[in-house]
């Protein structure tokens, strides 16, 4: 198993982590995403920005096969997503689940190991250890036995992050991880994301706060049903692209 | 018949034993599966399925002419499944919300079933009597082979539940995420739904179309109150369901002419009521007690902090002040002052009060804590 991981690691230097071709998605008749082509290089920390209803979450969900696109293909390191699923981890929006579900923080994080376990096999000592390590990383170890409804919004977000960390993936997709969290949690999360990037992982984040884009991310994609622009933050995060994406004269003072 | 006679009869009377065993097993399996329905927020699905089963019973009778419960239950199973998949189809293909789809299928199938039942009753065939027992159930008609069938289905259900426990749990909690891990959520979903349909159909003979969904929901709703662990919840729901079956049968057997199905459902309802009020963490009673106690503590703390501010202006913290100055403070009553005195935080001397050493310490701690949480 570890040999396999090493092999993929050497293969993907300077590689394209995620390649999306001609992706088109529609709910009923109205297209939500139109003809998206996207190449995400390995090792970037990328923000997906765009107005409400621009299809940011839809893009992530279609890449991950949660939604079925009308057309298009997704490749992860040159092979179809279905074959490379084990390289990808997902952090859904916090509001997408019922937090009154009868389970504990540790239990939710352990769910991150279910994919590698496969059908029927139960998590054992090894999986528990991995889950505890992930809890430690996000600073939630003291809360491991807490019923999840008794956690604050920021703590719930950290639990979701820990669940994805357990998967030990190469590519992380996160849907608004900073939504409704306090400043402390935001800093804790961004530090973890930067650590992931340092370890050579690729992190793709649906992001709302334009002010923090230059500070947090090195890569950005502007999206509004169509792809407006994608590239390094320092090259393309400018008023021109913001105006094109948000449709109004948008001015963001970029700190140099 | 009194309780003693009943217990004696339970060991000697074959019919009573069969019925008791049948209702207990039925309660256990519906309680177990009901936990999943409740957690998936599909509480109404059970109601729709049971009502949707009625035309199947009638059609099975019309086609075969027998009243053999197994044949009729196969009819119920088929039309229950058809109803379930139609509900899913409606939700998926139209803009209708799930409650509308459930209500629509429920009433359409039930109406059609009732139509067929009246049609059957008008037929010049002496054999038709007794089909209406499926409306409200008739536990007395349970035979040993019915109980065997229930046991086999419950056993199969338990095995599947234990095997796919992890898959069920993660699907219930976060189905999108489950997909990204590579699990085929459709298979897990169909597995759960099929067992729910099966359990409902098995209960029709005992509890009937109209009340069946209560067997699914009541034990699960009661169990949720007592625990924050899924495993414990499913176990408790099975236990509550089984006890509802046993007690319900006992009461209906000892009180002449009480219909078993409704009694079982009422017992399950008593479990729910009791759990809603008396469960330690989520129950209304203890919640209210905690709420009141918390409020009183806060009032006390506030008064103490207020006194702390006054005392703090003097070098000697135990310098006496008049009670009058407290009157301007909201939340201060003579009661709170008495309580503070009782706790040794404040000393009272006529119309003058002063903080004790301990009172001053407690108050300054509270004050600092308050500032910390404000940040």
Coordinates of C-alpha atoms in Angstrom, one line a residue, chain A residues 28 61 64-66 81 85 90 92 96-103 107-108 111-112 114-115 117-123 147-148 150 160 163-164 167, chain B residues 39 41 93 95 161-170 172-177 179-185 187-188 224 227-231 233 282:
Chain A
X28 CA -34.3 20.8 -14.8
X61 CA -20.3 18.1 -6.4
X64 CA -17.0 14.3 -7.0
X65 CA -19.8 12.4 -8.8
X66 CA -22.5 13.5 -6.3
X81 CA -12.3 10.0 -11.1
X85 CA -11.5 8.2 -5.8
X90 CA -14.5 16.0 0.5
X92 CA -19.3 19.2 2.6
X96 CA -25.8 19.7 4.8
X97 CA -26.2 17.2 7.7
X98 CA -28.4 17.0 10.8
X99 CA -26.2 17.6 13.7
X100 CA -28.7 16.1 16.1
X101 CA -27.8 12.7 14.8
X102 CA -27.0 10.4 17.7
X103 CA -23.3 10.0 17.4
X107 CA -17.4 8.5 15.5
X108 CA -17.9 11.1 12.8
X111 CA -16.2 7.7 9.1
X112 CA -13.3 9.1 7.1
X114 CA -14.8 3.8 5.9
X115 CA -13.8 4.3 2.3
X117 CA -12.2 -0.2 4.8
X118 CA -14.8 -1.0 2.0
X119 CA -18.0 -2.9 2.6
X120 CA -18.9 -4.7 5.8
X121 CA -15.4 -4.5 7.5
X122 CA -15.6 -2.6 10.8
X123 CA -13.2 0.1 11.9
X147 CA -22.4 14.3 21.2
X148 CA -22.1 16.3 18.0
X150 CA -23.3 19.9 21.7
X160 CA -15.7 17.7 9.2
X163 CA -12.9 13.5 8.9
X164 CA -11.4 14.5 5.5
X167 CA -8.7 9.9 4.4
Chain B
X39 CA -33.4 9.5 11.6
X41 CA -36.8 12.1 8.5
X93 CA -39.6 13.9 -11.4
X95 CA -41.5 19.8 -8.2
X161 CA -28.2 -4.7 10.1
X162 CA -25.2 -6.1 11.9
X163 CA -23.3 -6.7 8.6
X164 CA -24.0 -3.3 7.1
X165 CA -24.1 -1.3 10.3
X166 CA -21.3 1.0 9.3
X167 CA -22.8 1.6 5.9
X168 CA -26.3 2.3 7.3
X169 CA -24.9 4.7 9.9
X170 CA -22.9 6.8 7.4
X172 CA -28.1 8.1 7.5
X173 CA -25.7 10.8 8.6
X174 CA -24.3 12.1 5.4
X175 CA -25.3 10.5 2.1
X176 CA -23.3 12.8 -0.2
X177 CA -20.1 12.1 1.7
X179 CA -21.0 8.6 -2.2
X180 CA -17.6 10.2 -2.4
X181 CA -16.1 7.3 -0.4
X182 CA -17.1 5.0 -3.2
X183 CA -20.1 3.3 -1.6
X184 CA -23.1 2.7 -3.8
X185 CA -25.7 4.6 -1.8
X187 CA -27.9 -0.3 -2.7
X188 CA -27.8 0.7 0.9
X224 CA -34.1 8.8 20.9
X227 CA -29.4 8.1 24.3
X228 CA -27.0 9.8 22.0
X229 CA -25.7 6.6 20.5
X230 CA -27.2 5.1 17.4
X231 CA -26.6 1.5 18.6
X233 CA -31.1 3.9 20.2
X282 CA -33.7 15.6 26.5

